[in-house]
Amino acid sequence: KYIEKRGKIPISNTISDRPQEANNRTRIGDWEADTVIGKRGGACLVTLVDRKRRFLLSSKVEKNDSISVKNAMIFCLKEQPCHSITPDRGMEFAKHAEISIALEKVKFYFPLPHHPWQRGTNENTNGLIREFFPKKFDFSTINQNHVDIVEDILNNRPRKCLGYKTPLEAFNEEQAKCCT
């Protein structure tokens, strides 16, 4: 196991170990995870994006700490297909082993330090979120309903990479294929 020196977060798997299905975007349920930080030390958003269909799940948390992030991720993903999760190496993901257990042993794959492009789907989606919540936005001034509205807007925005389907349409079509 690799141990991150800046925060001592245990790295269970590196991105080079991630399954080819996740790398090649051949299935839904391979998620990239991050947080969107607002005003320093305050509330933030936990974002999860499906690599294949760009479908966004997001949750407001009152604090950017590992317990809040763990609870938000479990809540968001408990009813979703979930094969892998690729977060950044932030301390807010220190409880990834507990998340893994709660989500039926889903594996986490960590990118190299300072390599945000290895989670480019999530980074791009966080950029879209910034259209609504700019840097230094005070997330304590909104509730989950506001976050859900933005999530809904982004999941219903057609994407060129999806043949101009929306992430919601593409994700639902893929889920229907899996269940037939």
N, CA, C and O atoms as a DFTB+ gen file, in Angstrom:
720 C
 N C O
     1  1       0.838      -1.200       0.000
     2  2       0.000       0.000       0.000
     3  2       0.870       1.245       0.000
     4  3       1.921       1.294       0.639
     5  1       0.410       2.241      -0.726
     6  2       1.088       3.526      -0.771
     7  2       0.501       4.410       0.326
     8  3      -0.719       4.458       0.482
     9  1       1.323       5.094       1.074
    10  2       0.845       6.003       2.122
    11  2       1.132       7.429       1.686
    12  3       2.278       7.795       1.423
    13  1       0.084       8.224       1.613
    14  2       0.204       9.632       1.237
    15  2       0.853      10.366       2.400
    16  3       0.360      10.296       3.526
    17  1       1.945      11.067       2.145
    18  2       2.702      11.696       3.224
    19  2       2.071      12.975       3.760
    20  3       2.206      13.285       4.943
    21  1       1.383      13.718       2.897
    22  2       0.868      15.010       3.362
    23  2      -0.297      14.862       4.329
    24  3      -0.574      15.783       5.097
    25  1      -0.987      13.720       4.311
    26  2      -2.103      13.568       5.220
    27  2      -2.245      12.160       5.744
    28  3      -3.166      11.871       6.508
    29  1      -1.353      11.284       5.348
    30  2      -1.339       9.898       5.810
    31  2      -2.624       9.146       5.469
    32  3      -3.051       8.274       6.226
    33  1      -3.232       9.474       4.353
    34  2      -4.406       8.726       3.912
    35  2      -3.924       7.412       3.300
    36  3      -3.078       7.431       2.406
    37  1      -4.440       6.280       3.759
    38  2      -4.004       5.008       3.165
    39  2      -4.614       4.835       1.773
    40  3      -5.826       4.958       1.596
    41  1      -3.777       4.557       0.812
    42  2      -4.212       4.373      -0.567
    43  2      -4.412       2.883      -0.797
    44  3      -3.453       2.112      -0.759
    45  1      -5.642       2.478      -1.032
    46  2      -5.925       1.051      -1.204
    47  2      -5.508       0.552      -2.584
    48  3      -4.911      -0.519      -2.693
    49  1      -5.811       1.306      -3.636
    50  2      -5.472       0.918      -5.000
    51  2      -5.102       2.174      -5.781
    52  3      -5.686       3.237      -5.572
    53  1      -4.144       2.049      -6.667
    54  2      -3.789       3.186      -7.510
    55  2      -4.606       3.121      -8.799
    56  3      -5.167       2.081      -9.145
    57  1      -4.660       4.235      -9.490
    58  2      -5.452       4.316     -10.711
    59  2      -4.955       3.339     -11.773
    60  3      -5.728       2.903     -12.626
    61  1      -3.687       2.998     -11.725
    62  2      -3.155       2.038     -12.693
    63  2      -3.753       0.637     -12.498
    64  3      -3.674      -0.203     -13.394
    65  1      -4.353       0.388     -11.319
    66  2      -5.002      -0.898     -11.037
    67  2      -6.492      -0.897     -11.394
    68  3      -7.160      -1.927     -11.294
    69  1      -7.002       0.257     -11.807
    70  2      -8.438       0.366     -12.078
    71  2      -8.823      -0.542     -13.253
    72  3      -8.081      -0.642     -14.230
    73  1      -9.985      -1.204     -13.157
    74  2     -10.415      -2.121     -14.222
    75  2     -10.542      -1.426     -15.580
    76  3     -10.878      -0.245     -15.660
    77  1     -10.271      -2.176     -16.629
    78  2     -10.364      -1.633     -17.989
    79  2     -11.766      -1.126     -18.303
    80  3     -11.913      -0.158     -19.049
    81  1     -12.806      -1.763     -17.748
    82  2     -14.183      -1.303     -17.984
    83  2     -14.357       0.135     -17.506
    84  3     -15.075       0.919     -18.126
    85  1     -13.701       0.475     -16.409
    86  2     -13.766       1.848     -15.904
    87  2     -12.940       2.781     -16.788
    88  3     -13.394       3.862     -17.166
    89  1     -11.728       2.350     -17.110
    90  2     -10.854       3.182     -17.951
    91  2     -11.461       3.429     -19.325
    92  3     -11.366       4.532     -19.863
    93  1     -12.082       2.404     -19.888
    94  2     -12.639       2.505     -21.237
    95  2     -14.079       3.004     -21.276
    96  3     -14.660       3.148     -22.352
    97  1     -14.649       3.267     -20.118
    98  2     -16.023       3.773     -20.020
    99  2     -17.026       2.829     -20.692
   100  3     -17.910       3.277     -21.421
   101  1     -16.888       1.537     -20.446
   102  2     -17.766       0.569     -21.103
   103  2     -18.962       0.161     -20.249
   104  3     -19.795      -0.621     -20.708
   105  1     -19.073       0.662     -19.031
   106  2     -20.204       0.331     -18.168
   107  2     -20.523       1.526     -17.280
   108  3     -19.672       2.382     -17.039
   109  1     -21.761       1.571     -16.799
   110  2     -22.091       2.577     -15.801
   111  2     -21.704       2.033     -14.437
   112  3     -21.533       0.825     -14.269
   113  1     -21.568       2.921     -13.469
   114  2     -21.244       2.511     -12.110
   115  2     -19.786       2.686     -11.732
   116  3     -19.365       2.273     -10.652
   117  1     -19.011       3.302     -12.624
   118  2     -17.633       3.674     -12.281
   119  2     -17.664       5.174     -12.028
   120  3     -17.817       5.964     -12.960
   121  1     -17.519       5.563     -10.772
   122  2     -17.736       6.946     -10.341
   123  2     -16.415       7.657     -10.068
   124  3     -15.449       7.050      -9.604
   125  1     -16.391       8.956     -10.365
   126  2     -15.312       9.840      -9.933
   127  2     -15.893      10.735      -8.849
   128  3     -17.029      11.195      -8.961
   129  1     -15.118      10.981      -7.805
   130  2     -15.612      11.720      -6.642
   131  2     -14.720      12.913      -6.328
   132  3     -13.509      12.882      -6.545
   133  1     -15.343      13.957      -5.817
   134  2     -14.602      15.155      -5.413
   135  2     -15.484      15.983      -4.494
   136  3     -16.644      15.649      -4.253
   137  1     -14.918      17.060      -3.990
   138  2     -15.698      18.048      -3.248
   139  2     -15.530      19.393      -3.934
   140  3     -14.473      19.702      -4.485
   141  1     -16.592      20.184      -3.890
   142  2     -16.559      21.558      -4.395
   143  2     -16.596      22.446      -3.164
   144  3     -17.597      22.516      -2.450
   145  1     -15.492      23.115      -2.939
   146  2     -15.314      23.911      -1.730
   147  2     -15.857      25.318      -1.965
   148  3     -15.719      25.887      -3.048
   149  1     -16.468      25.854      -0.933
   150  2     -16.944      27.227      -0.989
   151  2     -16.094      28.094      -0.093
   152  3     -14.865      28.074      -0.153
   153  1     -16.776      28.852       0.735
   154  2     -16.100      29.700       1.711
   155  2     -15.253      28.817       2.631
   156  3     -15.710      27.763       3.074
   157  1     -14.039      29.240       2.913
   158  2     -13.077      28.442       3.689
   159  2     -13.676      27.919       4.987
   160  3     -14.242      28.667       5.783
   161  1     -13.531      26.600       5.175
   162  2     -13.949      25.997       6.438
   163  2     -15.436      25.783       6.588
   164  3     -15.890      25.337       7.641
   165  1     -16.206      26.090       5.558
   166  2     -17.652      25.982       5.681
   167  2     -18.212      24.771       4.965
   168  3     -17.515      23.786       4.723
   169  1     -19.473      24.871       4.636
   170  2     -20.169      23.812       3.922
   171  2     -19.575      23.659       2.520
   172  3     -18.941      24.576       1.997
   173  1     -19.791      22.491       1.928
   174  2     -19.304      22.238       0.570
   175  2     -20.212      21.214      -0.098
   176  3     -21.171      20.732       0.505
   177  1     -19.903      20.888      -1.341
   178  2     -20.643      19.866      -2.069
   179  2     -19.767      18.642      -2.267
   180  3     -18.569      18.763      -2.527
   181  1     -20.362      17.471      -2.146
   182  2     -19.725      16.222      -2.540
   183  2     -20.309      15.903      -3.907
   184  3     -21.528      15.858      -4.068
   185  1     -19.433      15.680      -4.905
   186  2     -19.901      15.380      -6.254
   187  2     -19.407      14.009      -6.688
   188  3     -18.264      13.628      -6.433
   189  1     -20.287      13.287      -7.341
   190  2     -19.990      11.963      -7.890
   191  2     -20.488      11.955      -9.328
   192  3     -21.642      12.292      -9.591
   193  1     -19.620      11.572     -10.255
   194  2     -19.981      11.582     -11.667
   195  2     -19.675      10.211     -12.267
   196  3     -18.574       9.682     -12.115
   197  1     -20.673       9.649     -12.951
   198  2     -20.481       8.382     -13.646
   199  2     -19.595       8.617     -14.863
   200  3     -19.887       9.480     -15.691
   201  1     -18.522       7.853     -14.971
   202  2     -17.558       8.041     -16.064
   203  2     -18.184       7.844     -17.440
   204  3     -17.888       8.600     -18.365
   205  1     -19.035       6.849     -17.587
   206  2     -19.565       6.548     -18.919
   207  2     -20.618       7.552     -19.375
   208  3     -20.552       8.038     -20.504
   209  1     -21.564       7.863     -18.541
   210  2     -22.705       8.685     -18.954
   211  2     -22.761      10.087     -18.354
   212  3     -23.730      10.818     -18.560
   213  1     -21.715      10.459     -17.611
   214  2     -21.590      11.819     -17.059
   215  2     -22.733      12.208     -16.133
   216  3     -23.000      13.392     -15.925
   217  1     -23.406      11.205     -15.578
   218  2     -24.519      11.432     -14.675
   219  2     -23.991      11.903     -13.325
   220  3     -23.094      11.282     -12.755
   221  1     -24.544      12.992     -12.814
   222  2     -24.079      13.644     -11.589
   223  2     -24.970      13.322     -10.404
   224  3     -26.196      13.365     -10.504
   225  1     -24.346      13.001      -9.289
   226  2     -24.999      12.922      -7.984
   227  2     -24.262      13.906      -7.092
   228  3     -23.032      13.959      -7.107
   229  1     -25.007      14.688      -6.314
   230  2     -24.335      15.667      -5.451
   231  2     -25.085      15.834      -4.146
   232  3     -26.301      15.659      -4.069
   233  1     -24.320      16.179      -3.122
   234  2     -24.895      16.351      -1.799
   235  2     -24.170      17.476      -1.072
   236  3     -22.941      17.553      -1.091
   237  1     -24.931      18.329      -0.444
   238  2     -24.346      19.380       0.388
   239  2     -23.980      18.770       1.734
   240  3     -24.764      18.023       2.319
   241  1     -22.789      19.091       2.218
   242  2     -22.389      18.697       3.570
   243  2     -21.997      19.961       4.325
   244  3     -21.490      20.915       3.736
   245  1     -22.235      19.959       5.623
   246  2     -21.972      21.154       6.432
   247  2     -20.491      21.404       6.650
   248  3     -20.072      22.528       6.927
   249  1     -19.696      20.337       6.520
   250  2     -18.269      20.456       6.776
   251  2     -17.510      19.544       5.817
   252  3     -17.963      18.440       5.515
   253  1     -16.370      20.000       5.346
   254  2     -15.549      19.205       4.435
   255  2     -14.622      18.303       5.250
   256  3     -13.406      18.495       5.277
   257  1     -15.227      17.316       5.913
   258  2     -14.431      16.363       6.690
   259  2     -14.765      14.945       6.248
   260  3     -15.753      14.721       5.549
   261  1     -13.947      14.001       6.654
   262  2     -14.085      12.627       6.157
   263  2     -15.397      11.965       6.593
   264  3     -15.936      11.140       5.855
   265  1     -15.912      12.303       7.752
   266  2     -17.165      11.698       8.209
   267  2     -18.341      12.206       7.389
   268  3     -19.180      11.419       6.952
   269  1     -18.407      13.516       7.178
   270  2     -19.496      14.093       6.382
   271  2     -19.457      13.593       4.949
   272  3     -20.494      13.264       4.374
   273  1     -18.257      13.533       4.368
   274  2     -18.100      13.069       2.990
   275  2     -18.471      11.594       2.886
   276  3     -19.144      11.187       1.939
   277  1     -18.034      10.794       3.852
   278  2     -18.384       9.364       3.872
   279  2     -19.897       9.184       3.869
   280  3     -20.434       8.431       3.056
   281  1     -20.582       9.870       4.772
   282  2     -22.036       9.727       4.881
   283  2     -22.736      10.173       3.595
   284  3     -23.687       9.527       3.155
   285  1     -22.279      11.259       2.998
   286  2     -22.887      11.760       1.760
   287  2     -22.684      10.772       0.611
   288  3     -23.606      10.524      -0.165
   289  1     -21.486      10.213       0.503
   290  2     -21.214       9.274      -0.579
   291  2     -22.055       8.004      -0.440
   292  3     -22.597       7.503      -1.425
   293  1     -22.160       7.495       0.771
   294  2     -22.976       6.292       0.992
   295  2     -24.434       6.588       0.650
   296  3     -25.100       5.785      -0.004
   297  1     -24.919       7.732       1.091
   298  2     -26.311       8.110       0.807
   299  2     -26.548       8.208      -0.701
   300  3     -27.542       7.686      -1.206
   301  1     -25.649       8.870      -1.419
   302  2     -25.822       9.071      -2.865
   303  2     -25.725       7.766      -3.656
   304  3     -26.465       7.572      -4.621
   305  1     -24.826       6.879      -3.261
   306  2     -24.530       5.702      -4.082
   307  2     -25.247       4.417      -3.666
   308  3     -25.177       3.414      -4.377
   309  1     -25.933       4.435      -2.523
   310  2     -26.491       3.177      -2.007
   311  2     -27.513       2.537      -2.940
   312  3     -27.682       1.318      -2.900
   313  1     -28.194       3.304      -3.773
   314  2     -29.198       2.750      -4.693
   315  2     -28.706       2.733      -6.140
   316  3     -29.487       2.470      -7.054
   317  1     -27.429       3.010      -6.354
   318  2     -26.882       3.119      -7.710
   319  2     -25.979       1.933      -8.035
   320  3     -25.416       1.312      -7.134
   321  1     -25.841       1.617      -9.337
   322  2     -24.803       0.648      -9.692
   323  2     -23.454       1.233      -9.292
   324  3     -23.193       2.411      -9.539
   325  1     -22.604       0.433      -8.685
   326  2     -21.339       0.970      -8.189
   327  2     -20.247      -0.089      -8.285
   328  3     -20.200      -1.024      -7.487
   329  1     -19.367       0.074      -9.277
   330  2     -18.271      -0.870      -9.498
   331  2     -16.943      -0.338      -8.974
   332  3     -16.119      -1.103      -8.471
   333  1     -16.732       0.979      -9.091
   334  2     -15.479       1.576      -8.627
   335  2     -15.715       3.050      -8.318
   336  3     -16.658       3.668      -8.812
   337  1     -14.824       3.599      -7.481
   338  2     -14.850       5.028      -7.153
   339  2     -13.427       5.545      -7.262
   340  3     -12.493       4.951      -6.723
   341  1     -13.273       6.667      -7.973
   342  2     -11.960       7.297      -8.121
   343  2     -12.054       8.715      -7.561
   344  3     -12.511       9.622      -8.256
   345  1     -11.626       8.918      -6.310
   346  2     -11.607      10.271      -5.732
   347  2     -10.222      10.881      -5.907
   348  3      -9.321      10.238      -6.445
   349  1     -10.051      12.117      -5.454
   350  2      -8.690      12.648      -5.377
   351  2      -8.078      12.163      -4.060
   352  3      -8.667      11.336      -3.364
   353  1      -6.916      12.672      -3.731
   354  2      -6.228      12.188      -2.521
   355  2      -6.457      13.076      -1.301
   356  3      -5.674      13.040      -0.351
   357  1      -7.514      13.863      -1.323
   358  2      -7.799      14.748      -0.200
   359  2      -8.166      13.986       1.059
   360  3      -8.690      12.873       1.003
   361  1      -7.882      14.600       2.188
   362  2      -8.166      13.973       3.483
   363  2      -9.661      13.710       3.688
   364  3     -10.034      12.882       4.519
   365  1     -10.509      14.403       2.944
   366  2     -11.947      14.175       3.077
   367  2     -12.346      12.763       2.626
   368  3     -13.455      12.312       2.913
   369  1     -11.439      12.060       1.914
   370  2     -11.711      10.695       1.473
   371  2     -10.980       9.652       2.327
   372  3     -10.835       8.499       1.920
   373  1     -10.528      10.062       3.496
   374  2      -9.779       9.168       4.382
   375  2     -10.606       7.974       4.863
   376  3     -10.036       6.948       5.234
   377  1     -11.920       8.085       4.864
   378  2     -12.781       6.994       5.327
   379  2     -13.247       6.109       4.168
   380  3     -14.307       5.488       4.242
   381  1     -12.451       6.057       3.104
   382  2     -12.854       5.282       1.926
   383  2     -13.045       3.806       2.239
   384  3     -13.881       3.155       1.612
   385  1     -12.296       3.260       3.187
   386  2     -12.466       1.840       3.537
   387  2     -13.861       1.592       4.123
   388  3     -14.471       0.558       3.851
   389  1     -14.361       2.527       4.917
   390  2     -15.702       2.395       5.492
   391  2     -16.777       2.530       4.417
   392  3     -17.794       1.837       4.452
   393  1     -16.543       3.425       3.466
   394  2     -17.482       3.585       2.349
   395  2     -17.511       2.285       1.547
   396  3     -18.578       1.800       1.169
   397  1     -16.345       1.736       1.298
   398  2     -16.232       0.490       0.539
   399  2     -17.065      -0.621       1.181
   400  3     -17.801      -1.325       0.490
   401  1     -16.951      -0.774       2.468
   402  2     -17.717      -1.804       3.184
   403  2     -19.218      -1.532       3.082
   404  3     -20.000      -2.447       2.822
   405  1     -19.617      -0.286       3.286
   406  2     -21.037       0.075       3.247
   407  2     -21.648      -0.136       1.860
   408  3     -22.846      -0.389       1.736
   409  1     -20.818      -0.030       0.822
   410  2     -21.304      -0.179      -0.558
   411  2     -20.884      -1.530      -1.153
   412  3     -20.530      -1.622      -2.329
   413  1     -20.930      -2.558      -0.330
   414  2     -20.666      -3.927      -0.768
   415  2     -19.275      -4.112      -1.382
   416  3     -19.113      -4.735      -2.431
   417  1     -18.299      -3.561      -0.705
   418  2     -16.877      -3.743      -1.046
   419  2     -16.476      -3.154      -2.397
   420  3     -15.618      -3.701      -3.090
   421  1     -17.098      -2.043      -2.761
   422  2     -16.662      -1.346      -3.971
   423  2     -15.215      -0.901      -3.753
   424  3     -14.841      -0.515      -2.645
   425  1     -14.411      -0.956      -4.801
   426  2     -13.008      -0.575      -4.672
   427  2     -12.794       0.890      -5.038
   428  3     -13.444       1.442      -5.926
   429  1     -11.855       1.493      -4.313
   430  2     -11.423       2.862      -4.575
   431  2     -10.099       2.822      -5.323
   432  3      -9.234       1.999      -5.022
   433  1      -9.942       3.709      -6.296
   434  2      -8.704       3.816      -7.072
   435  2      -8.258       5.265      -7.026
   436  3      -8.988       6.159      -7.454
   437  1      -7.061       5.498      -6.510
   438  2      -6.563       6.857      -6.312
   439  2      -5.592       7.253      -7.417
   440  3      -4.698       6.484      -7.768
   441  1      -5.771       8.466      -7.968
   442  2      -4.839       8.945      -8.996
   443  2      -3.501       9.322      -8.371
   444  3      -3.361       9.365      -7.149
   445  1      -2.538       9.589      -9.212
   446  2      -1.253      10.077      -8.729
   447  2      -1.449      11.453      -8.096
   448  3      -2.368      12.178      -8.478
   449  1      -0.600      11.826      -7.130
   450  2      -0.721      13.158      -6.532
   451  2      -0.593      14.243      -7.601
   452  3       0.245      14.151      -8.498
   453  1      -1.423      15.255      -7.493
   454  2      -1.396      16.422      -8.378
   455  2      -1.630      16.044      -9.835
   456  3      -1.012      16.623     -10.729
   457  1      -2.515      15.080     -10.088
   458  2      -2.884      14.652     -11.442
   459  2      -4.410      14.724     -11.607
   460  3      -5.053      13.692     -11.800
   461  1      -4.996      15.929     -11.533
   462  2      -6.463      16.026     -11.608
   463  2      -7.034      15.511     -12.927
   464  3      -8.196      15.106     -12.967
   465  1      -6.251      15.514     -14.005
   466  2      -6.754      15.040     -15.293
   467  2      -7.057      13.544     -15.276
   468  3      -7.742      13.042     -16.167
   469  1      -6.555      12.832     -14.273
   470  2      -6.877      11.416     -14.160
   471  2      -8.305      11.198     -13.648
   472  3      -8.803      10.073     -13.621
   473  1      -8.944      12.283     -13.249
   474  2     -10.364      12.281     -12.879
   475  2     -11.049      13.416     -13.642
   476  3     -11.789      14.212     -13.063
   477  1     -10.796      13.473     -14.918
   478  2     -11.230      14.603     -15.738
   479  2     -12.733      14.768     -15.863
   480  3     -13.226      15.888     -15.997
   481  1     -13.466      13.664     -15.821
   482  2     -14.926      13.754     -15.922
   483  2     -15.476      14.550     -14.750
   484  3     -16.338      15.412     -14.925
   485  1     -14.975      14.259     -13.557
   486  2     -15.433      14.963     -12.368
   487  2     -14.959      16.410     -12.355
   488  3     -15.712      17.313     -11.988
   489  1     -13.717      16.628     -12.753
   490  2     -13.190      17.999     -12.787
   491  2     -14.008      18.867     -13.753
   492  3     -14.320      20.019     -13.455
   493  1     -14.347      18.295     -14.912
   494  2     -15.158      19.034     -15.883
   495  2     -16.532      19.352     -15.304
   496  3     -17.023      20.472     -15.440
   497  1     -17.150      18.369     -14.661
   498  2     -18.478      18.581     -14.082
   499  2     -18.428      19.615     -12.969
   500  3     -19.333      20.440     -12.848
   501  1     -17.377      19.579     -12.153
   502  2     -17.245      20.598     -11.107
   503  2     -17.128      21.991     -11.722
   504  3     -17.614      22.964     -11.145
   505  1     -16.490      22.093     -12.886
   506  2     -16.436      23.374     -13.598
   507  2     -17.825      23.844     -14.002
   508  3     -18.122      25.036     -13.927
   509  1     -18.680      22.917     -14.430
   510  2     -20.059      23.276     -14.774
   511  2     -20.823      23.724     -13.529
   512  3     -21.633      24.649     -13.594
   513  1     -20.567      23.075     -12.406
   514  2     -21.213      23.457     -11.142
   515  2     -20.812      24.879     -10.751
   516  3     -21.611      25.626     -10.186
   517  1     -19.566      25.241     -11.057
   518  2     -19.081      26.596     -10.727
   519  2     -19.837      27.689     -11.487
   520  3     -19.789      28.852     -11.088
   521  1     -20.529      27.342     -12.564
   522  2     -21.376      28.327     -13.246
   523  2     -22.489      28.800     -12.312
   524  3     -22.962      29.932     -12.425
   525  1     -22.899      27.942     -11.402
   526  2     -23.980      28.246     -10.467
   527  2     -23.466      28.684      -9.097
   528  3     -24.069      29.529      -8.436
   529  1     -22.340      28.094      -8.680
   530  2     -21.758      28.370      -7.368
   531  2     -20.288      28.742      -7.561
   532  3     -19.419      27.872      -7.508
   533  1     -20.001      30.032      -7.786
   534  2     -18.605      30.431      -8.052
   535  2     -17.689      30.198      -6.848
   536  3     -18.154      29.965      -5.733
   537  1     -16.387      30.265      -7.096
   538  2     -15.413      30.093      -6.014
   539  2     -15.747      31.042      -4.867
   540  3     -16.216      32.160      -5.081
   541  1     -15.499      30.578      -3.664
   542  2     -15.766      31.311      -2.422
   543  2     -17.260      31.499      -2.140
   544  3     -17.635      32.272      -1.259
   545  1     -18.115      30.788      -2.893
   546  2     -19.549      30.807      -2.621
   547  2     -19.784      30.239      -1.223
   548  3     -19.135      29.272      -0.825
   549  1     -20.695      30.832      -0.493
   550  2     -21.001      30.364       0.855
   551  2     -22.130      29.335       0.780
   552  3     -23.305      29.696       0.709
   553  1     -21.761      28.043       0.796
   554  2     -22.754      26.980       0.665
   555  2     -23.695      26.897       1.862
   556  3     -24.727      26.230       1.788
   557  1     -23.355      27.562       2.961
   558  2     -24.265      27.545       4.113
   559  2     -25.522      28.369       3.842
   560  3     -26.489      28.287       4.600
   561  1     -25.517      29.159       2.771
   562  2     -26.680      30.006       2.438
   563  2     -27.726      29.266       1.601
   564  3     -28.778      29.830       1.299
   565  1     -27.456      28.017       1.222
   566  2     -28.412      27.247       0.424
   567  2     -28.710      25.917       1.113
   568  3     -28.013      25.508       2.042
   569  1     -29.766      25.255       0.634
   570  2     -30.080      23.937       1.172
   571  2     -29.934      22.882       0.070
   572  3     -29.598      23.202      -1.070
   573  1     -30.190      21.632       0.426
   574  2     -30.032      20.541      -0.537
   575  2     -30.949      20.713      -1.742
   576  3     -30.609      20.280      -2.843
   577  1     -32.102      21.339      -1.548
   578  2     -33.015      21.564      -2.664
   579  2     -32.347      22.399      -3.764
   580  3     -32.527      22.113      -4.948
   581  1     -31.584      23.420      -3.384
   582  2     -30.859      24.228      -4.373
   583  2     -29.842      23.369      -5.132
   584  3     -29.695      23.491      -6.348
   585  1     -29.154      22.511      -4.401
   586  2     -28.165      21.617      -5.009
   587  2     -28.864      20.667      -5.978
   588  3     -28.364      20.414      -7.074
   589  1     -30.023      20.140      -5.570
   590  2     -30.784      19.225      -6.423
   591  2     -31.224      19.901      -7.724
   592  3     -31.240      19.265      -8.778
   593  1     -31.577      21.173      -7.653
   594  2     -31.993      21.914      -8.851
   595  2     -30.826      22.019      -9.830
   596  3     -30.996      21.781     -11.026
   597  1     -29.646      22.372      -9.331
   598  2     -28.464      22.473     -10.191
   599  2     -28.108      21.096     -10.760
   600  3     -27.795      20.973     -11.944
   601  1     -28.155      20.074      -9.924
   602  2     -27.895      18.701     -10.379
   603  2     -28.858      18.338     -11.518
   604  3     -28.448      17.769     -12.530
   605  1     -30.133      18.673     -11.340
   606  2     -31.150      18.372     -12.351
   607  2     -30.879      19.127     -13.662
   608  3     -31.020      18.562     -14.746
   609  1     -30.495      20.384     -13.556
   610  2     -30.163      21.175     -14.750
   611  2     -29.015      20.523     -15.511
   612  3     -29.086      20.353     -16.728
   613  1     -27.951      20.157     -14.785
   614  2     -26.776      19.573     -15.439
   615  2     -27.057      18.176     -15.990
   616  3     -26.537      17.815     -17.046
   617  1     -27.862      17.395     -15.297
   618  2     -28.194      16.053     -15.788
   619  2     -29.158      16.090     -16.972
   620  3     -29.331      15.087     -17.665
   621  1     -29.779      17.236     -17.203
   622  2     -30.697      17.388     -18.335
   623  2     -30.142      18.299     -19.423
   624  3     -30.881      18.726     -20.310
   625  1     -28.851      18.598     -19.361
   626  2     -28.177      19.402     -20.381
   627  2     -27.569      18.454     -21.420
   628  3     -26.723      17.631     -21.072
   629  1     -27.983      18.553     -22.685
   630  2     -27.407      17.664     -23.706
   631  2     -25.889      17.832     -23.799
   632  3     -25.362      18.936     -23.659
   633  1     -25.199      16.713     -24.040
   634  2     -23.736      16.723     -24.133
   635  2     -23.306      16.176     -25.487
   636  3     -23.808      15.148     -25.942
   637  1     -22.388      16.858     -26.112
   638  2     -21.856      16.417     -27.398
   639  2     -21.269      15.009     -27.287
   640  3     -21.483      14.174     -28.166
   641  1     -20.518      14.741     -26.190
   642  2     -19.863      13.434     -26.019
   643  2     -20.858      12.294     -25.860
   644  3     -20.478      11.126     -25.952
   645  1     -22.129      12.617     -25.622
   646  2     -23.181      11.601     -25.489
   647  2     -24.098      11.590     -26.714
   648  3     -25.223      11.094     -26.650
   649  1     -23.613      12.136     -27.819
   650  2     -24.440      12.217     -29.024
   651  2     -25.629      13.146     -28.830
   652  3     -26.701      12.923     -29.391
   653  1     -25.431      14.183     -28.037
   654  2     -26.431      15.196     -27.702
   655  2     -27.597      14.668     -26.882
   656  3     -28.650      15.302     -26.812
   657  1     -27.415      13.521     -26.268
   658  2     -28.360      13.067     -25.256
   659  2     -27.978      13.753     -23.955
   660  3     -26.870      14.270     -23.811
   661  1     -28.902      13.749     -23.021
   662  2     -28.576      14.270     -21.696
   663  2     -27.960      13.148     -20.868
   664  3     -28.199      11.976     -21.156
   665  1     -27.170      13.483     -19.841
   666  2     -26.659      12.434     -18.955
   667  2     -27.770      11.574     -18.350
   668  3     -27.605      10.366     -18.185
   669  1     -28.895      12.197     -18.022
   670  2     -30.008      11.448     -17.438
   671  2     -30.559      10.430     -18.439
   672  3     -30.763       9.266     -18.094
   673  1     -30.797      10.867     -19.674
   674  2     -31.290       9.943     -20.712
   675  2     -30.304       8.798     -20.922
   676  3     -30.687       7.628     -20.937
   677  1     -29.034       9.149     -21.083
   678  2     -28.010       8.146     -21.370
   679  2     -27.847       7.163     -20.215
   680  3     -27.711       5.960     -20.438
   681  1     -27.860       7.667     -18.990
   682  2     -27.713       6.810     -17.818
   683  2     -28.906       5.867     -17.687
   684  3     -28.741       4.672     -17.444
   685  1     -30.123       6.425     -17.852
   686  2     -31.329       5.594     -17.744
   687  2     -31.381       4.533     -18.839
   688  3     -31.790       3.401     -18.578
   689  1     -30.978       4.875     -20.048
   690  2     -30.926       3.893     -21.140
   691  2     -29.953       2.766     -20.793
   692  3     -30.239       1.590     -21.017
   693  1     -28.816       3.141     -20.251
   694  2     -27.806       2.149     -19.889
   695  2     -28.303       1.256     -18.762
   696  3     -28.075       0.046     -18.780
   697  1     -28.977       1.841     -17.787
   698  2     -29.532       1.045     -16.681
   699  2     -30.584       0.069     -17.181
   700  3     -30.657      -1.067     -16.713
   701  1     -31.403       0.516     -18.135
   702  2     -32.445      -0.358     -18.697
   703  2     -31.802      -1.547     -19.417
   704  3     -32.316      -2.663     -19.337
   705  1     -30.688      -1.323     -20.117
   706  2     -29.976      -2.410     -20.804
   707  2     -29.444      -3.432     -19.800
   708  3     -29.479      -4.637     -20.048
   709  1     -28.955      -2.942     -18.676
   710  2     -28.373      -3.831     -17.662
   711  2     -29.421      -4.729     -17.023
   712  3     -29.122      -5.848     -16.605
   713  1     -30.623      -4.242     -16.953
   714  2     -31.675      -4.950     -16.205
   715  2     -32.579      -5.783     -17.092
   716  3     -33.534      -6.376     -16.592
   717  1     -32.318      -5.850     -18.384
   718  2     -33.209      -6.646     -19.269
   719  2     -32.583      -7.976     -19.607
   720  3     -33.179      -8.773     -20.332
